[in-house]
Structures are given as structure tokens and as C-alpha cells.
Amino acid sequence: MDRSRAHERGTVETTGQALQTQGTSMSEQPVRILLVEDNPADIRLIEENLHESADYPYTLETVTMLEDAVQHVAQAGIDVVLLDLFLPDSKGPDTLVRLRDSAPWLPIVVLTRFDDKSGGLKSVQAGAQDFLVKGHSANHLLARSLLYAIERKRAEEALRESEARFRMTFEQAAVGLAHVNTDGRYVRINERLCDIIGYTREELLALTFQTITYPDDLDEDLANVDRLLRGDVSRYTLEKRYIHKNGQPVWVNLTVSLASDRLGQPQYFIMVVEDIGKRKRVEQAEREQRILAEALRDSAIALNSTLNLSEVLDRILANIERVVPHDAAEIMLIENNQAHIVRSRGYAESELADDLDTLHFPINKVSNLQYMIETRQPLIIPDIRAYQHWIETRISTTQRWRSYTGVPIHVKNEVIGFINLASVTPNFFTPVHADRLQAFAVEAAIAIHNAQLYEQAKELAVLEERQRLARDLHDSVSQALFSASIIAESLPRLWQRDATKALQHLEQLRLLNRSALAEMRSLLLELRPDHLLRLNLADQLRQLAQAMQGRKRMSMSLNIDDKHSVPPDVQLALYRIAQEALNNIIKHTRATSVAIDYISGVEQVELRIADNGKGFDLEHTPPGLGLDSMRERAAKIGAQLEFSTGAGQGTQVHVVWMRQHLD
């Protein structure tokens, strides 16, 4: 049959019941079969065979040339091809290859000669779905073979598509994926895993997971592998570190399961690797911030729990290690444009350690200090040996210190000193260290400033106390001694004229001297407060009364019962209240008589001071009476304090302290 006759034949269609194969039903649409055969007898035989055996709808289209077959399948719609390998325009296995390449999706059943079964097998190996021997194919085999070829091709295509989807999913996954042999060697990896660990695909395939696992994490990983192989678990997940190609640890979240064959024998591990480095860095930063906050909080408590400057400086050095690691530290304070090292630590191994506290540096000649003053910012020197402006001192000539960071200590707009840290490791300090040191320096500055203010306040208080004592000496002791001096000078002449009157003046002289002596003792006690408690309160009250009589001529009544002693803090508070009350009487009341009652009983202690002066209105208290001071002292020991007064009615100060407060 020539090509024109082949086209004239057109198609032959028969109908029948669709064949059910392995649970898959063919569509009710006819199966389009393309027969590529140039032998009319074989064509007729195949037509008859299909007509008799096919129990499904079909159409048969026949061409005799491979070229026509290629054009025919290009139009689509063909379901299966029956192909003779020996055609006028193509012979042998190449016929199958050319048709398969032009329509790789089509199932092909090869027709072989009786003596060419090996050729049929080779055709199947080359991509054919099946082969049939001409003239020896049972009727039912041809129809079934065509359906099976279609189904197998569809299954192959579905499998190919599935594998393609798997490969795409495997390669395009946002996480690292790998198949790993049970000995740990990588057999399949995706690009994302290469990105995470930094190796190329070829490099990773030559490695094992044990090789690139961080040493500290390997034991836990291997223990989980053993559990997986024993069947104790179906999968495991852990956070671990790999070693990146650059040598740095890489944090990942690893999930591993085991793939086994049909007999349950382990084949390979399936590993899913998620990069959690960013989360770990955030967690580490949060942890470091929490540690820093705790360290700064503890440091602030420690630094501000004392106002002694020496203790503050010691505590700064003791606490700075928790904030910034270092090998040596020093504190500089500025005085007269000179930076003095007032505290140091870490130089003990050097023979210069004893000299550090005596070193001082002109600010305008030390570039690193000048920089920190001008910028108010920390300074990092990665390598001291390479820093040409490093100050030349005997310390730097030891060549021991390699890196440096420093920060100014400033209060408001004034730099009052520096904190300097050194390390024996070059490039040790980082901007993070500098920021932490700067935060610590804020607390240090507050503590140092408070301690300095406290020292100044103490000095001012001492000065004010000296001035008060000087006034008291002038107002009382000096006047008493001056009066005594006048009486003493006039006594000899008065004695000659009137011995009786001279004796009266002599008694007055004795009282003046006694008053001056009592006043001097009181003032000496003020200068040495620790001596106050060496006397009991009764003696202290008598001494205050004697001193008062010397300063003002008035009647004095003392009623003292001190059978039971009082605690030191109570004694001191009552003494100060009595002292303030008597000073008020002298300065403000114009009283002519004073009564002091002090009774120290078993259950309570009572102090009462009353005068017959002019009194005052409690609703409009005049300034300078020290009433608030007396109230504070009474409250401090848990005593009750009452004032009874009124215009022209005198004043009474009444204090009651119950001994139950001892509990």
C-alpha cells in the first residue's frame, strides 16, 4: 500500500465496552490508535484482531512512513502507537528513538518479527511500553497490550510528574533538606542546606554530618540517631550547631526521620534543617541585655549604698567585671586639669603596681583623654602598639597591654574623670563593650558625685559647727569669764572697804567660774559627740542647767530620779531635746525660772522642762525654735512629745518614752 492509499483508508471505528484495568477505567471516548506499518497484510491482520477482541471504543489510524507518523502525533489526540521498526524511511531501533523523541508522552507498542524477540526487549528498554510479535499475538493480547501501554505510560508520566514536583520541592524548599546514609554520609542535599552551612554541593557530598557538627553537640545528636535506629522513636528534633565553612558555629533546628525498605531495613535518614541563627542571636542579645540590666542594677545598689568616696571607688572596680570583661582597670579623677589615677586593678603582676596611684597626666597632653572630654563618648584602641598617640609612660613600655577602651565619667556637662580598661589581647574590646561601659559609667558618675557632695557637706557641717561653737564661746563662756575677770580685779579694793560685800562678790565669782566650766564641758562634748554617752543623762542635765545659770540669772529647779538607765539612742535623743528646749528659753522666753523634771522608771521615762516666760501661739510658731527637730528626735525613738504654751503662760516641753519600744 502506498502513502496515498494509506490516507484514503481514513479510520476504522468500532465500539465496545470499556476495559477495566487495575481499578482504572478508560474514558467513554474512543481510544485513538495510530498504526505505523507498511505491510498491508499485517495492517489487515491487526484491524481484524482489534475488531474481534477490543471491548472498548477505539479508532484506528494507519500511516506507512515514519515521517507521516511524526506529523500525525504532532497534531495531538493520539492515545497509543503501534510501531513497526522497519519502515521505508527508517529501519531498526532508530525508528523508535525518533518517534519517541518527537512525542515522549505517547505510549508506544513495538511490532517485531518472529525471529526478533531480543529486539523487542531492547525496544522496551529504550522506552517502548511493550512489544508484540507479528502473526503470533492472540486476539485478546493486542487489545489488552494497547490499554496496558496507555495505563503504564500514564503511570510513568504521573510518577515523572511526582518526581519532578518532589525535586522542585526538595530544591526550592525554604529549609535545608538532605538524605544521609546510616553511616552519616550525605547522598542528596538541596541548595538551601549549602547556603546555611556554606559548603558547595560537591563539598558536602564528600563529608559526613559528624564532621561538620559542633563538637559539644555531637554526643546528643548521635544518641538520638541510635534511638532512631533502634526504633525507640519515629523522629527526633533538636537545636544544634553546625560548623560553617568559615569556622563559625551555625545554629539550626534539626528534624530527622528514618526511611526504611519494605522489609523494614534502614536505608537513609531524612534531615530537615532550619536556620535559627537570627533567633539565637536575638535570644543571646536579650540574655546579654538582661544580664547587663541585672549587673547595672546590682552595681547601682552597691555604688549608692555608701557615701564614702573611698568605698565607692573600690566598689566601682569590684563591679565593673560583671559589665565588661578585662584584664586591668583604673579610675581617673580630674583635679586642676590633671587626671589622677585614684584606683587600679590588674597591675599586680607588674613592678609598677605601687606607682599607679601616684601617676597623673595633663589632660591637654593626652590625646585619648582629650578626645573623651570633647566628645563625651567612649574610645576603643584595638591595638595599643599600633596607636601612635598612646601616652608614653613606664606602663606602656612593658608591652603587656594590647587593647584599650575608656569612657568619660561626667556629671551634667562636666567630665570629672575616666574609667580605663585594658586587655592583653589585641582587638579585644568591641563597640558593645564600649556601650556597656558607658552605661556603667553613668551609675559610677552618680555615685562618685554623691560621695563628693557628701564629703563637701560634711566639711561644711564641720565648719558651721565650729562657727556655732565659736558663737557659743563668745556668748556664754567669754562673757562669763570677762565678768569673772572684772569681779576678780575689783575684789581686793572692795575687801578693804566692805568685807561683807566682798564675800558676796566672791560667791558671784565662784558661780560665774562654775557656769563657765559647765559651759566649756558642754562645748567640749559637742566637739567630741562620742563622749556624750560616757555621762548618764542625769549628769548631762545638771551640766546643762549649770551652764544655763551662768548665762542667764534665773531660778533653776532640778528634780531627777534616774534609778534605771536608758539605751544610748534614747539618752542622746532626750539630751538633744533638753538642749534645744533650754536654748529656746535663753533666747526667746524672757523667763526668770526654769524647772527640769527627769524620772526614769521601770515602764517609762519622762522628761519635762517648764519655764515662766512669755510663751507663744502654737498655731503661729515663730521661726528658730527647733520644734520640728525635737519632734523628729522623739519620733525616731518612738517617744511622745507635747508642747503646752500660750501667750503669757510660759512653755512646757513634755516627753514620754515607754520601755516597751525596746521590743
XYZ file of C-alpha atoms in Angstrom:
663
model
C 0.000 0.000 0.000
C 1.421 3.405 -0.943
C 1.128 6.599 1.030
C -1.917 7.855 -0.913
C -3.841 4.644 -0.305
C -2.970 4.866 3.393
C -4.593 8.249 3.625
C -7.609 7.051 1.642
C -8.251 4.352 4.216
C -9.008 7.021 6.818
C -10.012 5.481 10.119
C -11.803 2.384 11.214
C -14.002 2.718 14.306
C -15.609 0.017 16.351
C -17.423 0.302 19.623
C -17.425 -1.866 22.665
C -17.479 -1.964 26.472
C -14.538 -0.061 28.130
C -11.934 -2.404 29.636
C -11.396 -2.149 33.398
C -7.689 -2.415 34.249
C -6.341 -2.461 37.792
C -9.050 -0.234 39.131
C -8.628 2.416 36.439
C -11.460 2.855 33.922
C -10.892 4.192 30.444
C -12.926 7.169 29.377
C -16.020 6.518 27.223
C -14.221 8.494 24.484
C -12.769 6.171 21.799
C -9.132 5.219 22.173
C -7.228 6.720 19.254
C -4.717 4.189 17.949
C -2.061 5.093 15.375
C -0.708 2.124 13.407
C 2.649 2.752 11.745
C 3.020 -0.183 9.328
C 3.813 -0.527 5.617
C 2.806 -4.195 5.164
C -0.840 -4.447 4.025
C -1.212 -7.994 5.316
C -0.049 -7.015 8.749
C -2.330 -3.989 8.668
C -5.321 -6.148 7.757
C -4.464 -8.687 10.434
C -4.262 -6.009 13.124
C -7.532 -4.430 12.004
C -9.302 -7.798 12.235
C -7.699 -8.612 15.567
C -8.838 -5.351 17.110
C -12.281 -5.608 15.611
C -12.783 -9.028 17.142
C -11.100 -8.524 20.553
C -11.392 -4.875 21.567
C -14.223 -4.480 24.054
C -13.781 -0.693 24.251
C -14.421 2.086 21.734
C -11.470 2.892 19.511
C -10.389 4.469 16.256
C -7.537 3.125 14.181
C -5.494 5.413 12.005
C -2.757 3.972 9.773
C 0.354 5.505 8.194
C 3.185 3.729 6.412
C 6.037 6.184 6.828
C 7.784 7.392 9.961
C 7.701 10.944 8.640
C 3.910 10.756 8.424
C 3.720 9.286 11.915
C 5.776 12.146 13.329
C 3.473 14.687 11.703
C 0.399 12.786 12.839
C 1.344 12.635 16.538
C 2.271 16.315 16.471
C -1.414 17.127 15.951
C -2.148 15.574 19.380
C -5.115 13.429 20.261
C -3.356 10.087 19.656
C -3.555 7.772 22.705
C -1.212 4.921 21.682
C 1.063 3.960 18.759
C 1.622 0.516 17.223
C 5.048 0.841 15.585
C 6.851 -1.361 13.112
C 10.571 -0.719 13.428
C 11.283 -1.405 9.743
C 9.675 1.221 7.537
C 10.534 2.596 4.139
C 12.079 5.746 5.611
C 13.515 4.322 8.851
C 14.775 0.968 9.968
C 15.750 -0.598 13.279
C 15.893 0.842 16.802
C 16.392 4.362 15.445
C 12.745 4.282 14.327
C 11.605 4.044 17.943
C 14.059 6.674 19.119
C 12.940 9.226 16.507
C 9.236 8.735 17.207
C 9.755 8.748 20.994
C 11.745 11.986 20.813
C 9.034 13.672 18.771
C 6.273 12.600 21.208
C 7.809 11.473 24.516
C 4.396 11.480 26.178
C 2.913 8.822 23.886
C 2.899 5.118 24.825
C 4.442 3.008 22.037
C 3.971 -0.724 21.455
C 6.619 -2.125 19.099
C 5.768 -4.769 16.457
C 8.625 -7.212 15.975
C 9.285 -10.073 13.631
C 9.050 -13.652 14.748
C 12.803 -14.011 14.911
C 13.452 -10.672 16.660
C 12.236 -11.088 20.250
C 15.515 -9.706 21.569
C 14.875 -6.585 19.547
C 11.520 -6.241 21.289
C 13.117 -6.419 24.696
C 15.671 -3.819 23.686
C 12.835 -1.615 22.498
C 11.169 -1.803 25.901
C 14.485 -0.867 27.457
C 14.709 2.048 25.021
C 11.310 3.411 26.068
C 8.596 1.316 24.474
C 5.756 0.250 26.726
C 5.535 -3.265 25.278
C 6.301 -5.354 22.179
C 4.241 -7.829 20.170
C 5.456 -10.452 17.699
C 3.736 -10.163 14.330
C 1.498 -13.065 13.451
C 1.697 -14.633 16.910
C -0.335 -12.200 19.002
C -3.537 -13.650 20.330
C -6.564 -11.519 19.648
C -7.077 -10.509 23.229
C -3.353 -9.724 23.802
C -3.278 -6.946 21.245
C -6.245 -5.088 22.714
C -5.045 -5.546 26.272
C -1.462 -4.623 25.398
C -2.608 -1.338 23.943
C -4.654 -0.484 27.045
C -1.888 -1.555 29.370
C 0.580 0.531 27.399
C -1.648 3.558 27.816
C -2.054 2.935 31.543
C 1.648 2.272 32.072
C 2.530 5.436 30.200
C 0.082 7.412 32.280
C 1.512 5.884 35.435
C 5.034 6.689 34.270
C 4.050 10.250 33.469
C 2.328 10.597 36.838
C 5.429 9.197 38.506
C 7.639 11.531 36.492
C 5.486 14.495 37.413
C 5.531 13.423 41.050
C 9.291 13.080 40.966
C 9.577 16.443 39.276
C 7.375 18.016 41.931
C 9.464 16.323 44.609
C 12.697 17.557 43.055
C 11.300 21.050 42.778
C 10.025 20.954 46.355
C 13.313 19.487 47.533
C 15.433 22.066 45.735
C 13.209 25.108 46.290
C 12.388 24.424 49.953
C 12.935 27.308 52.361
C 14.695 24.908 54.738
C 17.727 22.708 54.245
C 16.937 19.140 53.176
C 19.243 16.138 52.978
C 19.265 12.377 52.618
C 22.033 10.872 54.691
C 23.323 7.315 54.767
C 23.180 5.467 58.047
C 26.943 5.994 58.365
C 26.400 9.764 58.243
C 27.485 10.478 54.680
C 25.385 12.900 52.622
C 23.852 11.398 49.473
C 21.408 14.123 48.491
C 21.213 17.754 49.532
C 19.408 20.896 48.417
C 20.794 24.329 47.748
C 19.353 25.842 50.916
C 21.413 23.483 53.077
C 24.508 24.573 51.164
C 23.602 28.205 51.881
C 23.139 27.525 55.606
C 26.420 25.670 56.122
C 28.483 27.478 53.484
C 29.731 24.429 51.551
C 29.130 23.652 47.892
C 27.055 20.623 46.980
C 30.166 18.723 45.902
C 31.973 19.537 49.154
C 29.061 18.420 51.312
C 28.639 15.153 49.417
C 32.207 14.295 50.403
C 31.511 14.928 54.124
C 29.535 13.352 56.954
C 27.200 15.135 59.338
C 29.541 14.123 62.182
C 32.382 16.055 60.536
C 30.530 19.378 60.444
C 28.664 19.071 63.760
C 29.871 21.337 66.566
C 31.856 19.080 68.958
C 29.826 19.988 72.044
C 26.587 18.971 70.273
C 27.734 15.718 68.647
C 27.084 13.325 71.538
C 23.435 14.339 71.869
C 22.940 14.054 68.110
C 24.480 10.569 67.956
C 22.412 9.417 70.937
C 19.250 10.443 69.081
C 20.455 8.618 65.944
C 20.848 5.431 67.986
C 17.311 5.789 69.357
C 16.017 6.247 65.822
C 17.826 3.152 64.521
C 16.582 1.058 67.447
C 13.022 2.109 66.711
C 12.536 3.863 70.048
C 11.313 6.978 68.228
C 9.998 7.668 64.736
C 11.759 11.015 64.526
C 13.660 13.450 66.706
C 14.128 17.210 66.806
C 16.861 19.193 68.493
C 18.628 22.518 68.317
C 22.273 22.059 67.471
C 25.225 23.796 65.898
C 26.979 23.010 62.650
C 30.421 24.356 61.841
C 30.158 26.748 58.912
C 32.830 26.583 56.240
C 34.221 29.849 57.637
C 34.724 28.146 61.008
C 31.889 29.882 62.838
C 29.103 27.938 64.593
C 25.693 27.956 62.890
C 22.574 27.314 64.989
C 19.923 25.114 63.349
C 16.739 23.330 64.307
C 17.215 19.756 63.099
C 14.412 17.224 62.496
C 15.442 13.691 61.496
C 13.368 10.680 60.442
C 14.385 7.275 59.056
C 13.461 5.855 55.632
C 13.318 2.033 55.524
C 12.743 -0.538 52.761
C 9.777 -2.946 52.511
C 11.480 -5.317 54.914
C 11.980 -2.594 57.493
C 15.709 -2.298 56.938
C 17.073 1.260 57.432
C 18.024 2.890 54.144
C 18.800 6.533 54.866
C 17.967 9.449 57.144
C 15.773 12.344 56.045
C 17.037 15.563 57.589
C 15.204 18.894 57.721
C 17.488 21.763 58.722
C 16.067 25.159 59.700
C 18.408 28.101 60.168
C 17.658 29.605 63.596
C 20.760 31.757 63.806
C 18.770 35.003 63.770
C 16.519 33.804 66.595
C 19.522 32.634 68.592
C 21.213 35.989 68.102
C 18.077 37.763 69.280
C 17.843 35.441 72.288
C 21.534 35.968 73.033
C 21.120 39.725 72.749
C 18.091 39.616 75.064
C 20.009 37.419 77.519
C 23.007 39.745 77.439
C 20.742 42.762 77.904
C 19.080 41.058 80.869
C 22.468 40.210 82.393
C 23.635 43.761 81.747
C 20.475 45.220 83.305
C 20.902 42.994 86.368
C 24.572 43.889 86.610
C 23.813 47.607 86.304
C 21.018 47.301 88.862
C 23.241 45.448 91.333
C 26.072 47.865 90.649
C 23.802 50.856 91.227
C 22.661 49.373 94.539
C 26.229 48.631 95.575
C 27.593 52.004 94.481
C 24.825 54.043 96.057
C 24.685 52.136 99.337
C 27.590 54.175 100.672
C 28.596 57.811 100.585
C 32.208 57.146 101.440
C 34.220 58.098 98.343
C 36.937 55.535 99.001
C 34.381 52.741 99.285
C 32.598 53.960 96.140
C 35.831 53.769 94.122
C 36.559 50.272 95.434
C 33.056 49.098 94.532
C 33.315 50.519 91.023
C 36.335 48.316 90.341
C 34.679 45.351 92.067
C 31.501 45.564 89.932
C 32.826 46.566 86.538
C 33.927 42.980 85.783
C 30.259 41.961 85.598
C 29.661 44.533 82.860
C 32.785 44.386 80.676
C 35.481 41.664 80.779
C 39.037 42.997 81.023
C 42.496 42.276 82.387
C 43.219 45.630 84.041
C 41.134 48.613 85.126
C 41.767 52.046 86.547
C 39.759 55.054 87.655
C 40.991 58.577 86.972
C 39.601 61.712 88.610
C 40.313 65.188 87.305
C 41.750 67.859 89.584
C 43.313 71.108 88.358
C 43.291 69.878 84.726
C 45.271 66.806 85.738
C 43.964 63.227 85.564
C 44.973 61.335 88.694
C 44.782 57.546 88.950
C 42.867 57.059 92.201
C 42.146 53.325 91.922
C 43.548 50.477 89.826
C 43.267 46.722 89.477
C 45.063 44.136 87.368
C 48.560 45.600 87.520
C 49.643 43.458 90.477
C 51.932 41.326 88.320
C 53.931 44.389 87.305
C 56.551 46.040 89.450
C 54.839 49.315 88.598
C 51.667 48.486 90.520
C 52.680 50.538 93.543
C 53.355 53.588 91.358
C 49.984 53.725 89.612
C 48.133 55.639 92.296
C 50.729 58.408 92.156
C 50.590 58.899 88.395
C 48.888 61.963 86.961
C 48.588 63.237 83.420
C 47.908 66.712 81.977
C 44.581 66.490 80.153
C 45.647 68.647 77.223
C 48.666 66.415 76.518
C 46.911 63.044 76.433
C 45.020 62.664 73.161
C 42.745 59.810 74.197
C 41.616 61.664 77.344
C 41.174 64.879 75.376
C 39.039 63.012 72.814
C 36.715 61.658 75.508
C 36.350 65.101 77.105
C 35.453 66.727 73.791
C 33.067 64.030 72.512
C 31.679 62.658 75.806
C 31.916 59.291 74.001
C 33.842 56.077 74.749
C 37.088 55.329 72.937
C 38.371 51.981 71.654
C 42.021 51.401 70.711
C 42.168 47.953 69.043
C 45.960 47.670 69.269
C 47.905 49.932 71.591
C 51.187 49.184 69.828
C 49.773 50.490 66.547
C 48.283 53.626 68.161
C 50.832 56.390 67.664
C 49.199 58.755 70.168
C 49.289 56.313 73.083
C 50.746 58.102 76.101
C 54.358 57.154 76.752
C 54.597 56.039 80.359
C 56.506 53.308 82.058
C 53.364 51.208 81.972
C 53.153 51.229 78.201
C 56.776 50.199 77.843
C 56.038 46.816 79.428
C 54.450 45.815 76.067
C 51.953 43.782 78.049
C 48.755 45.645 77.228
C 47.455 45.336 73.693
C 43.936 46.775 73.529
C 42.146 49.560 75.405
C 38.735 51.074 75.929
C 37.868 54.063 78.049
C 34.844 56.160 78.880
C 34.440 59.595 80.456
C 32.765 59.984 83.834
C 30.657 63.091 83.523
C 28.044 64.773 85.656
C 25.741 67.097 83.741
C 28.132 68.887 81.386
C 31.334 68.388 83.357
C 33.749 65.491 82.902
C 35.059 64.594 86.354
C 37.125 61.536 85.446
C 37.587 58.415 83.347
C 37.253 54.639 83.565
C 40.015 52.884 81.603
C 40.132 49.171 80.759
C 42.991 47.221 79.194
C 43.405 43.736 77.774
C 46.436 41.638 76.894
C 44.568 40.508 73.741
C 44.670 42.760 70.660
C 41.288 43.751 69.152
C 39.570 42.506 72.314
C 37.141 45.349 73.006
C 34.089 45.837 70.773
C 31.545 48.649 70.399
C 29.193 46.548 72.536
C 31.774 46.592 75.348
C 32.120 50.348 74.963
C 28.354 50.895 75.124
C 28.100 48.782 78.271
C 30.995 50.623 79.878
C 29.294 53.908 79.074
C 26.065 52.729 80.739
C 28.056 51.644 83.796
C 29.871 54.979 83.876
C 26.532 56.769 84.303
C 25.921 54.895 87.577
C 29.539 55.405 88.615
C 29.294 59.145 87.948
C 26.191 59.457 90.132
C 27.824 57.515 92.982
C 31.081 59.498 92.797
C 29.232 62.802 92.586
C 27.027 61.926 95.579
C 30.067 60.875 97.597
C 31.861 64.108 96.716
C 28.794 66.147 97.651
C 28.585 64.239 100.926
C 32.243 64.974 101.661
C 31.636 68.643 100.900
C 28.516 68.631 103.081
C 30.466 67.088 105.940
C 33.176 69.697 105.591
C 30.540 72.444 105.519
C 28.803 70.941 108.546
C 32.096 70.876 110.448
C 32.693 74.496 109.518
C 29.207 75.521 110.583
C 29.559 73.614 113.845
C 32.848 75.348 114.567
C 31.243 78.696 113.870
C 28.337 77.832 116.205
C 30.737 76.772 118.946
C 32.671 79.979 118.440
C 29.464 81.965 118.872
C 28.551 79.974 121.968
C 32.011 80.545 123.403
C 31.654 84.249 122.773
C 28.055 84.474 124.029
C 28.472 82.449 127.188
C 31.946 81.413 128.235
C 33.708 84.583 127.100
C 31.136 86.828 128.750
C 31.207 84.780 131.956
C 34.994 84.831 132.074
C 35.019 88.572 131.317
C 32.578 89.209 134.178
C 34.645 86.970 136.433
C 37.774 88.882 135.463
C 36.153 92.245 136.357
C 34.971 90.922 139.740
C 38.369 89.394 140.466
C 40.137 92.699 139.754
C 37.775 94.708 141.973
C 37.750 92.279 144.917
C 40.999 93.477 146.630
C 39.835 97.090 146.756
C 36.280 96.078 147.750
C 37.628 93.834 150.519
C 39.395 96.776 152.154
C 36.232 98.889 152.138
C 33.491 96.302 152.812
C 34.436 92.695 153.611
C 30.785 91.539 153.731
C 30.053 92.873 150.275
C 33.354 91.433 149.023
C 32.250 87.983 150.200
C 29.037 88.352 148.185
C 31.088 89.232 145.095
C 33.360 86.304 145.793
C 30.323 83.955 145.754
C 29.232 85.529 142.490
C 32.722 84.935 141.103
C 32.503 81.283 142.135
C 29.155 80.883 140.363
C 30.495 82.559 137.219
C 33.509 80.258 137.114
C 31.317 77.226 137.765
C 28.957 78.266 134.958
C 31.869 78.878 132.585
C 33.297 75.482 133.454
C 29.938 73.765 132.806
C 29.549 75.607 129.506
C 33.046 74.592 128.450
C 32.276 70.984 129.259
C 29.111 71.129 127.151
C 31.001 72.634 124.253
C 33.728 70.014 124.549
C 31.071 67.321 124.396
C 29.761 68.902 121.186
C 33.245 68.672 119.728
C 33.512 65.024 120.730
C 29.980 63.513 120.459
C 31.204 60.025 121.369
C 31.965 61.337 124.883
C 28.335 62.337 125.355
C 27.342 58.798 126.243
C 30.086 58.439 128.816
C 27.926 60.516 131.172
C 24.449 59.435 132.208
C 21.520 61.641 131.283
C 21.099 62.978 134.844
C 24.659 64.365 134.875
C 24.172 65.814 131.403
C 21.005 67.625 132.517
C 22.775 69.026 135.612
C 25.613 70.255 133.394
C 23.157 71.963 131.021
C 21.407 73.601 133.985
C 24.693 74.935 135.426
C 25.714 76.306 132.056
C 22.320 77.970 131.684
C 22.539 79.629 135.092
C 25.835 81.153 134.120
C 24.344 82.680 131.002
C 21.050 83.909 132.487
C 20.276 84.840 136.060
C 17.176 82.820 136.803
C 15.865 80.387 139.335
C 16.618 76.740 138.437
C 14.774 73.685 139.822
C 16.021 70.156 139.144
C 14.033 67.059 140.058
C 15.953 63.976 138.912
C 15.222 60.296 139.540
C 17.419 58.085 137.384
C 17.361 54.715 139.088
C 17.019 52.953 135.712
C 19.333 53.611 132.787
C 18.130 54.146 129.222
C 19.517 52.907 125.892
C 22.191 55.130 124.261
C 19.963 56.254 121.373
C 17.189 57.256 123.797
C 19.655 59.091 126.048
C 21.093 61.035 123.107
C 17.640 61.994 121.791
C 16.436 63.189 125.213
C 19.660 65.143 125.728
C 19.257 66.930 122.381
C 15.605 67.734 123.114
C 16.553 69.177 126.525
C 19.413 71.143 124.992
C 17.117 72.632 122.320
C 14.429 73.479 124.895
C 16.901 75.247 127.244
C 18.437 77.196 124.343
C 14.938 78.373 123.381
C 14.339 79.517 126.983
C 17.551 81.543 126.976
C 16.992 83.131 123.578
C 13.227 83.683 123.346
C 11.208 83.395 126.553
C 12.447 86.104 129.000
C 11.809 83.525 131.745
C 13.005 84.044 135.341
C 12.588 80.437 136.470
C 13.002 77.001 134.921
C 12.027 73.580 136.231
C 13.599 70.352 134.917
C 11.998 67.045 135.882
C 13.534 63.741 134.782
C 12.147 60.433 136.018
C 13.465 57.134 134.649
C 11.031 54.473 135.813
C 10.610 50.777 135.200
C 7.971 51.174 132.496
C 8.509 54.662 131.176
C 10.943 57.567 131.065
C 9.604 61.095 131.444
C 11.327 64.416 130.776
C 9.590 67.736 131.495
C 11.065 71.233 131.051
C 8.890 74.193 132.030
C 9.503 77.948 132.227
C 7.504 81.033 133.261
C 8.386 83.012 130.129
C 6.183 84.813 127.659
C 5.105 81.687 125.761
C 3.885 81.696 122.177
C 0.949 80.723 119.961
C 1.350 77.140 118.685
C -0.777 77.991 115.645
C 1.733 80.663 114.644
C 5.096 79.273 115.709
C 7.904 81.830 115.438
C 10.949 80.743 113.462
C 14.128 79.431 115.079
C 12.532 77.380 117.872
C 13.634 73.978 116.507
C 10.267 72.367 117.255
C 10.448 70.173 114.139
C 13.900 68.988 115.148
C 12.607 67.970 118.586
C 9.638 66.186 117.014
C 11.924 64.248 114.663
C 14.177 63.151 117.523
C 11.192 61.997 119.580
C 9.669 60.121 116.656
C 12.946 58.391 115.957
C 12.918 56.687 119.368
C 9.127 56.204 119.424
C 8.519 58.763 122.188
C 5.508 61.059 122.658
C 6.287 64.777 122.589
C 3.864 67.527 123.685
C 4.161 71.318 123.826
C 1.995 73.283 126.255
C 2.137 77.045 125.819
C 0.197 80.185 125.214
C 0.818 83.906 125.124
C 1.907 84.962 128.642
C 1.519 81.414 130.009
C 5.081 80.103 129.779
C 6.074 76.940 127.928
C 6.265 73.280 128.865
C 8.019 70.552 126.854
C 6.904 67.068 127.883
C 8.500 63.846 126.541
C 7.388 60.315 127.449
C 9.208 57.217 126.252
C 7.761 53.773 127.001
C 10.254 50.986 127.585
C 8.154 48.586 125.536
C 9.783 50.152 122.481
C 12.835 48.091 123.340
C 10.994 45.118 121.837
